[in-house]
Amino acid sequence: MAAAWLTCVLTGCGAELEQGSEAAADPTPEAVEQAPVASVSITDTYTLAGCTSTSPLTNNSPTYGVSAPPGDFSCDYTLYVPSGAASVTFNTYGGSGSTAHLYVKHEAVPTLSSYDCKGTLGSPSNNNQSCTVNSPAAGTWHVRVYNAGSSQTLNNATLRGNYVTGGGNPNPPTGVLTLGQTVSGLSGAKDSVRYWRVTVPSGQNFLTVRTTGGTGDSDVYVSRDVQPTTSTYENKSNNGGTTESCATYVISPGTYYVMMHGHAAYSGVSITATLEP
C-alpha cells in the first residue's frame, strides 16, 4: 500500500501502478510519513490592456494614427521641452469611434488621477482637445489620450505637442508681422503651423493677409486676441495652393493673430499683412 502511494507522488497522480500493487484505498496518515514540501514563490506580471510603449514627439509636428481601447489609454508619447520655454501645448483632433480625453504630466506617465494638465474639450464631434502649461519645467513631458467610451475603440486621432520659446512663437522665422512688410522663404510640412502677431490701430475696416509664391498648399487663419486653430478662427483663406488672401473685418482695434497651416507641404512662400481704412 505504501509503495503504491509513493509511486503516485513521484510520477503524478493518475499514474498507473506497477503490476501486482494494491490500490484498495488511500493510505492513512498513520501508515505513511509525509515528506516535507519545499516552499514555492510564484510571481506574475500584470500590464494594462492599453499600449505601454513610449514614442517621442517632434515639436509642432503632428503624430497620426493614435488609438486607444475602450476605457483605456493610448501609447505614451513624450516631448522634451527646453529650459526657458514660455509654454507647452498639447492637442488632439480627428479620429473616430469614441471620445478622446488628453492627459499630460511632467517626467512621468499620466493617469486618470495623476496629471499636471488635462485637456479641455473643444468639440466632442471631432475630438478637439487642448492642454496648455505656462512656464513649463524643462525636461520630458508625457502625454496620453484616454478613450472615454465603454465599447468602441478610438482610432486614427492626431496628436501634436508644441513648446513656445520666450519670444512667444513656435517656429522661426515668426513673431510680429509688421504691416506692409513681407516675410519670405517660408516652408512647412503637412499640418505644420506657424504664428504671427499683428497690431491693428483704430480707424481700420479690414486686415488683409496674403500669401504668394512658392509651391505646395498653405492656408491662412486669422483670429483676434487668441491664436487661431483649424477649427476655431474668425476668418480663413479658401484657395488651393500657396496664393491665398484672407480679409478680416476689424470689429475693434487690438492684437490679431495670423496662422499659416500646411494643408500640404509647402516651401518658398511669402506672407504680407495690410490694413484698409
One Martini backbone bead per residue (centre of mass of N, CA, C, O) as a GRO file, in nm:
protein
  277
    1MET     BB    1   0.059   0.061  -0.023
    2ALA     BB    2   0.301   0.258   0.013
    3ALA     BB    3   0.421   0.210  -0.270
    4ALA     BB    4   0.179   0.317  -0.433
    5TRP     BB    5   0.176   0.614  -0.321
    6LEU     BB    6   0.469   0.687  -0.408
    7THR     BB    7   0.424   0.658  -0.710
    8CYS     BB    8   0.219   0.895  -0.734
    9VAL     BB    9   0.406   1.122  -0.635
   10LEU     BB   10   0.646   1.080  -0.852
   11THR     BB   11   0.446   1.058  -1.129
   12GLY     BB   12   0.162   1.130  -1.067
   13CYS     BB   13  -0.150   1.159  -1.059
   14GLY     BB   14  -0.268   0.871  -1.243
   15ALA     BB   15  -0.066   0.671  -1.235
   16GLU     BB   16   0.036   0.372  -1.288
   17LEU     BB   17   0.062   0.077  -1.146
   18GLU     BB   18   0.231  -0.165  -1.060
   19GLN     BB   19   0.245  -0.478  -1.094
   20GLY     BB   20   0.074  -0.599  -0.797
   21SER     BB   21  -0.049  -0.355  -0.688
   22GLU     BB   22  -0.233  -0.186  -0.455
   23ALA     BB   23  -0.580   0.004  -0.470
   24ALA     BB   24  -0.803   0.028  -0.235
   25ALA     BB   25  -0.663   0.276  -0.066
   26ASP     BB   26  -0.578   0.533   0.101
   27PRO     BB   27  -0.355   0.638   0.298
   28THR     BB   28  -0.278   0.694   0.614
   29PRO     BB   29  -0.107   0.891   0.828
   30GLU     BB   30  -0.011   0.640   0.996
   31ALA     BB   31   0.125   0.483   0.746
   32VAL     BB   32   0.252   0.766   0.641
   33GLU     BB   33   0.524   0.971   0.591
   34GLN     BB   34   0.539   1.294   0.512
   35ALA     BB   35   0.694   1.487   0.301
   36PRO     BB   36   0.848   1.765   0.262
   37VAL     BB   37   0.764   2.090   0.138
   38ALA     BB   38   0.867   2.311  -0.071
   39SER     BB   39   0.893   2.632  -0.117
   40VAL     BB   40   0.692   2.863  -0.322
   41SER     BB   41   0.739   3.125  -0.566
   42ILE     BB   42   0.494   3.341  -0.721
   43THR     BB   43   0.523   3.537  -1.023
   44ASP     BB   44   0.343   3.812  -1.166
   45THR     BB   45   0.256   4.004  -1.465
   46TYR     BB   46   0.087   4.314  -1.501
   47THR     BB   47  -0.098   4.481  -1.759
   48LEU     BB   48  -0.228   4.688  -1.952
   49ALA     BB   49  -0.448   4.688  -2.216
   50GLY     BB   50  -0.292   4.900  -2.316
   51CYS     BB   51  -0.047   5.086  -2.419
   52THR     BB   52   0.325   5.088  -2.307
   53SER     BB   53   0.461   5.258  -2.500
   54THR     BB   54   0.722   5.488  -2.628
   55SER     BB   55   0.700   5.812  -2.803
   56PRO     BB   56   0.829   6.064  -2.980
   57LEU     BB   57   0.800   6.405  -3.025
   58THR     BB   58   0.773   6.670  -3.253
   59ASN     BB   59   0.786   6.985  -3.268
   60ASN     BB   60   0.499   7.087  -3.428
   61SER     BB   61   0.421   6.781  -3.502
   62PRO     BB   62   0.235   6.538  -3.624
   63THR     BB   63   0.059   6.247  -3.494
   64TYR     BB   64  -0.058   5.960  -3.624
   65GLY     BB   65  -0.273   5.698  -3.525
   66VAL     BB   66  -0.421   5.730  -3.262
   67SER     BB   67  -0.499   5.486  -3.004
   68ALA     BB   68  -0.778   5.330  -2.803
   69PRO     BB   69  -0.927   5.153  -2.585
   70PRO     BB   70  -1.178   5.095  -2.396
   71GLY     BB   71  -1.111   5.253  -2.103
   72ASP     BB   72  -0.825   5.364  -2.220
   73PHE     BB   73  -0.500   5.405  -2.322
   74SER     BB   74  -0.261   5.508  -2.493
   75CYS     BB   75   0.017   5.567  -2.575
   76ASP     BB   76   0.323   5.701  -2.498
   77TYR     BB   77   0.416   6.045  -2.514
   78THR     BB   78   0.698   6.266  -2.595
   79LEU     BB   79   0.833   6.596  -2.484
   80TYR     BB   80   1.099   6.806  -2.512
   81VAL     BB   81   1.163   7.077  -2.288
   82PRO     BB   82   1.319   7.356  -2.268
   83SER     BB   83   1.466   7.600  -2.128
   84GLY     BB   84   1.250   7.889  -2.124
   85ALA     BB   85   0.973   7.824  -2.181
   86ALA     BB   86   0.656   7.963  -2.204
   87SER     BB   87   0.516   7.701  -2.342
   88VAL     BB   88   0.290   7.409  -2.353
   89THR     BB   89   0.113   7.226  -2.617
   90PHE     BB   90  -0.162   7.001  -2.637
   91ASN     BB   91  -0.325   6.820  -2.914
   92THR     BB   92  -0.638   6.704  -3.051
   93TYR     BB   93  -0.763   6.536  -3.356
   94GLY     BB   94  -0.984   6.346  -3.469
   95GLY     BB   95  -1.112   6.057  -3.546
   96SER     BB   96  -1.272   5.746  -3.426
   97GLY     BB   97  -1.539   5.580  -3.212
   98SER     BB   98  -1.452   5.808  -2.991
   99THR     BB   99  -1.355   5.981  -2.696
  100ALA     BB  100  -1.110   6.219  -2.624
  101HIS     BB  101  -0.861   6.239  -2.358
  102LEU     BB  102  -0.625   6.460  -2.211
  103TYR     BB  103  -0.292   6.374  -2.071
  104VAL     BB  104  -0.046   6.542  -1.854
  105LYS     BB  105   0.315   6.495  -1.762
  106HIS     BB  106   0.597   6.544  -1.568
  107GLU     BB  107   0.821   6.281  -1.571
  108ALA     BB  108   0.541   6.115  -1.626
  109VAL     BB  109   0.285   5.902  -1.644
  110PRO     BB  110  -0.031   5.950  -1.696
  111THR     BB  111  -0.343   5.959  -1.523
  112LEU     BB  112  -0.657   5.998  -1.396
  113SER     BB  113  -0.509   6.096  -1.099
  114SER     BB  114  -0.223   6.177  -1.257
  115TYR     BB  115  -0.165   6.522  -1.333
  116ASP     BB  116  -0.094   6.851  -1.486
  117CYS     BB  117  -0.288   6.810  -1.745
  118LYS     BB  118  -0.615   6.868  -1.888
  119GLY     BB  119  -0.823   6.850  -2.129
  120THR     BB  120  -1.011   7.062  -2.325
  121LEU     BB  121  -1.312   7.083  -2.473
  122GLY     BB  122  -1.399   7.153  -2.804
  123SER     BB  123  -1.511   6.877  -2.966
  124PRO     BB  124  -1.683   6.575  -2.969
  125SER     BB  125  -1.690   6.525  -3.291
  126ASN     BB  126  -1.338   6.574  -3.325
  127ASN     BB  127  -1.142   6.566  -3.067
  128ASN     BB  128  -1.096   6.851  -2.951
  129GLN     BB  129  -0.793   6.909  -2.768
  130SER     BB  130  -0.651   7.111  -2.493
  131CYS     BB  131  -0.312   7.168  -2.338
  132THR     BB  132  -0.173   7.417  -2.115
  133VAL     BB  133   0.163   7.516  -2.008
  134ASN     BB  134   0.300   7.752  -1.817
  135SER     BB  135   0.612   7.762  -1.750
  136PRO     BB  136   0.769   7.505  -1.803
  137ALA     BB  137   0.943   7.252  -1.721
  138ALA     BB  138   1.216   7.106  -1.781
  139GLY     BB  139   1.183   6.829  -2.002
  140THR     BB  140   0.977   6.551  -1.986
  141TRP     BB  141   0.670   6.513  -2.155
  142HIS     BB  142   0.368   6.346  -2.098
  143VAL     BB  143   0.127   6.180  -2.325
  144ARG     BB  144  -0.226   6.086  -2.318
  145VAL     BB  145  -0.503   5.902  -2.452
  146TYR     BB  146  -0.838   5.881  -2.354
  147ASN     BB  147  -1.097   5.642  -2.364
  148ALA     BB  148  -1.435   5.715  -2.272
  149GLY     BB  149  -1.537   5.470  -2.380
  150SER     BB  150  -1.707   5.133  -2.349
  151SER     BB  151  -1.688   4.994  -2.671
  152GLN     BB  152  -1.508   5.181  -2.846
  153THR     BB  153  -1.252   5.246  -3.056
  154LEU     BB  154  -0.991   5.458  -3.087
  155ASN     BB  155  -0.917   5.615  -3.409
  156ASN     BB  156  -0.697   5.815  -3.580
  157ALA     BB  157  -0.566   6.023  -3.417
  158THR     BB  158  -0.428   6.349  -3.350
  159LEU     BB  159  -0.099   6.456  -3.232
  160ARG     BB  160   0.029   6.754  -3.054
  161GLY     BB  161   0.341   6.921  -2.979
  162ASN     BB  162   0.409   7.265  -2.831
  163TYR     BB  163   0.672   7.472  -2.787
  164VAL     BB  164   0.742   7.799  -2.651
  165THR     BB  165   0.930   8.046  -2.659
  166GLY     BB  166   0.997   8.352  -2.523
  167GLY     BB  167   0.885   8.493  -2.797
  168GLY     BB  168   0.598   8.326  -2.869
  169ASN     BB  169   0.717   8.112  -3.089
  170PRO     BB  170   0.751   7.801  -3.262
  171ASN     BB  171   0.876   7.929  -3.543
  172PRO     BB  172   1.121   7.999  -3.743
  173PRO     BB  173   1.011   8.278  -3.880
  174THR     BB  174   0.866   8.463  -3.614
  175GLY     BB  175   0.611   8.703  -3.499
  176VAL     BB  176   0.602   9.006  -3.603
  177LEU     BB  177   0.370   9.148  -3.831
  178THR     BB  178   0.444   9.391  -4.036
  179LEU     BB  179   0.298   9.631  -4.186
  180GLY     BB  180   0.382   9.594  -4.533
  181GLN     BB  181   0.563   9.345  -4.472
  182THR     BB  182   0.766   9.085  -4.597
  183VAL     BB  183   0.770   8.732  -4.556
  184SER     BB  184   1.013   8.499  -4.653
  185GLY     BB  185   1.084   8.157  -4.701
  186LEU     BB  186   0.850   7.965  -4.643
  187SER     BB  187   0.811   7.649  -4.457
  188GLY     BB  188   0.629   7.322  -4.451
  189ALA     BB  189   0.450   7.079  -4.330
  190LYS     BB  190   0.209   6.882  -4.292
  191ASP     BB  191   0.025   7.041  -4.036
  192SER     BB  192   0.173   7.281  -3.996
  193VAL     BB  193   0.258   7.567  -3.778
  194ARG     BB  194   0.238   7.936  -3.775
  195TYR     BB  195   0.299   8.257  -3.607
  196TRP     BB  196   0.143   8.587  -3.579
  197ARG     BB  197   0.153   8.938  -3.488
  198VAL     BB  198  -0.105   9.202  -3.505
  199THR     BB  199  -0.136   9.552  -3.496
  200VAL     BB  200  -0.448   9.729  -3.467
  201PRO     BB  201  -0.571  10.018  -3.526
  202SER     BB  202  -0.768  10.262  -3.543
  203GLY     BB  203  -0.974  10.313  -3.833
  204GLN     BB  204  -1.032  10.017  -3.935
  205ASN     BB  205  -1.174   9.754  -4.146
  206PHE     BB  206  -0.923   9.576  -4.269
  207LEU     BB  207  -0.749   9.264  -4.254
  208THR     BB  208  -0.492   9.165  -4.484
  209VAL     BB  209  -0.386   8.839  -4.587
  210ARG     BB  210  -0.102   8.731  -4.784
  211THR     BB  211  -0.003   8.476  -5.018
  212THR     BB  212   0.302   8.392  -5.206
  213GLY     BB  213   0.436   8.170  -5.379
  214GLY     BB  214   0.564   7.884  -5.441
  215THR     BB  215   0.489   7.556  -5.305
  216GLY     BB  216   0.189   7.387  -5.260
  217ASP     BB  217  -0.016   7.406  -4.939
  218SER     BB  218  -0.160   7.694  -4.790
  219ASP     BB  219  -0.310   7.843  -4.496
  220VAL     BB  220  -0.518   8.111  -4.362
  221TYR     BB  221  -0.551   8.239  -4.022
  222VAL     BB  222  -0.782   8.446  -3.819
  223SER     BB  223  -0.753   8.617  -3.489
  224ARG     BB  224  -0.865   8.762  -3.197
  225ASP     BB  225  -0.634   8.749  -2.913
  226VAL     BB  226  -0.607   8.457  -3.045
  227GLN     BB  227  -0.504   8.170  -3.151
  228PRO     BB  228  -0.560   7.994  -3.413
  229THR     BB  229  -0.733   7.729  -3.565
  230THR     BB  230  -0.884   7.493  -3.772
  231SER     BB  231  -1.163   7.537  -3.572
  232THR     BB  232  -1.066   7.832  -3.456
  233TYR     BB  233  -1.200   8.130  -3.609
  234GLU     BB  234  -1.272   8.421  -3.808
  235ASN     BB  235  -1.073   8.358  -4.057
  236LYS     BB  236  -1.022   8.227  -4.400
  237SER     BB  237  -0.885   8.074  -4.653
  238ASN     BB  238  -0.988   7.910  -4.991
  239ASN     BB  239  -0.750   7.837  -5.143
  240GLY     BB  240  -0.532   7.686  -5.335
  241GLY     BB  241  -0.222   7.655  -5.251
  242THR     BB  242  -0.018   7.974  -5.208
  243THR     BB  243  -0.253   8.167  -5.304
  244GLU     BB  244  -0.364   8.391  -5.057
  245SER     BB  245  -0.672   8.541  -4.903
  246CYS     BB  246  -0.747   8.742  -4.593
  247ALA     BB  247  -1.037   8.928  -4.496
  248THR     BB  248  -1.075   9.105  -4.191
  249TYR     BB  249  -1.293   9.233  -3.985
  250VAL     BB  250  -1.271   9.522  -3.781
  251ILE     BB  251  -1.420   9.560  -3.482
  252SER     BB  252  -1.144   9.617  -3.323
  253PRO     BB  253  -0.884   9.712  -3.181
  254GLY     BB  254  -0.565   9.523  -3.178
  255THR     BB  255  -0.489   9.182  -3.153
  256TYR     BB  256  -0.374   8.977  -3.418
  257TYR     BB  257  -0.380   8.643  -3.547
  258VAL     BB  258  -0.158   8.444  -3.751
  259MET     BB  259  -0.202   8.144  -3.949
  260MET     BB  260   0.001   7.888  -4.089
  261HIS     BB  261  -0.114   7.610  -4.282
  262GLY     BB  262  -0.045   7.277  -4.380
  263HIS     BB  263  -0.225   7.116  -4.607
  264ALA     BB  264   0.054   7.093  -4.725
  265ALA     BB  265   0.339   7.097  -4.837
  266TYR     BB  266   0.574   7.379  -4.824
  267SER     BB  267   0.752   7.641  -5.026
  268GLY     BB  268   0.852   7.970  -5.082
  269VAL     BB  269   0.676   8.159  -4.901
  270SER     BB  270   0.478   8.458  -4.874
  271ILE     BB  271   0.395   8.727  -4.631
  272THR     BB  272   0.117   8.974  -4.589
  273ALA     BB  273   0.011   9.275  -4.413
  274THR     BB  274  -0.291   9.477  -4.433
  275LEU     BB  275  -0.473   9.790  -4.443
  276GLU     BB  276  -0.824   9.914  -4.439
  277PRO     BB  277  -1.009  10.215  -4.392
   0.00000   0.00000   0.00000
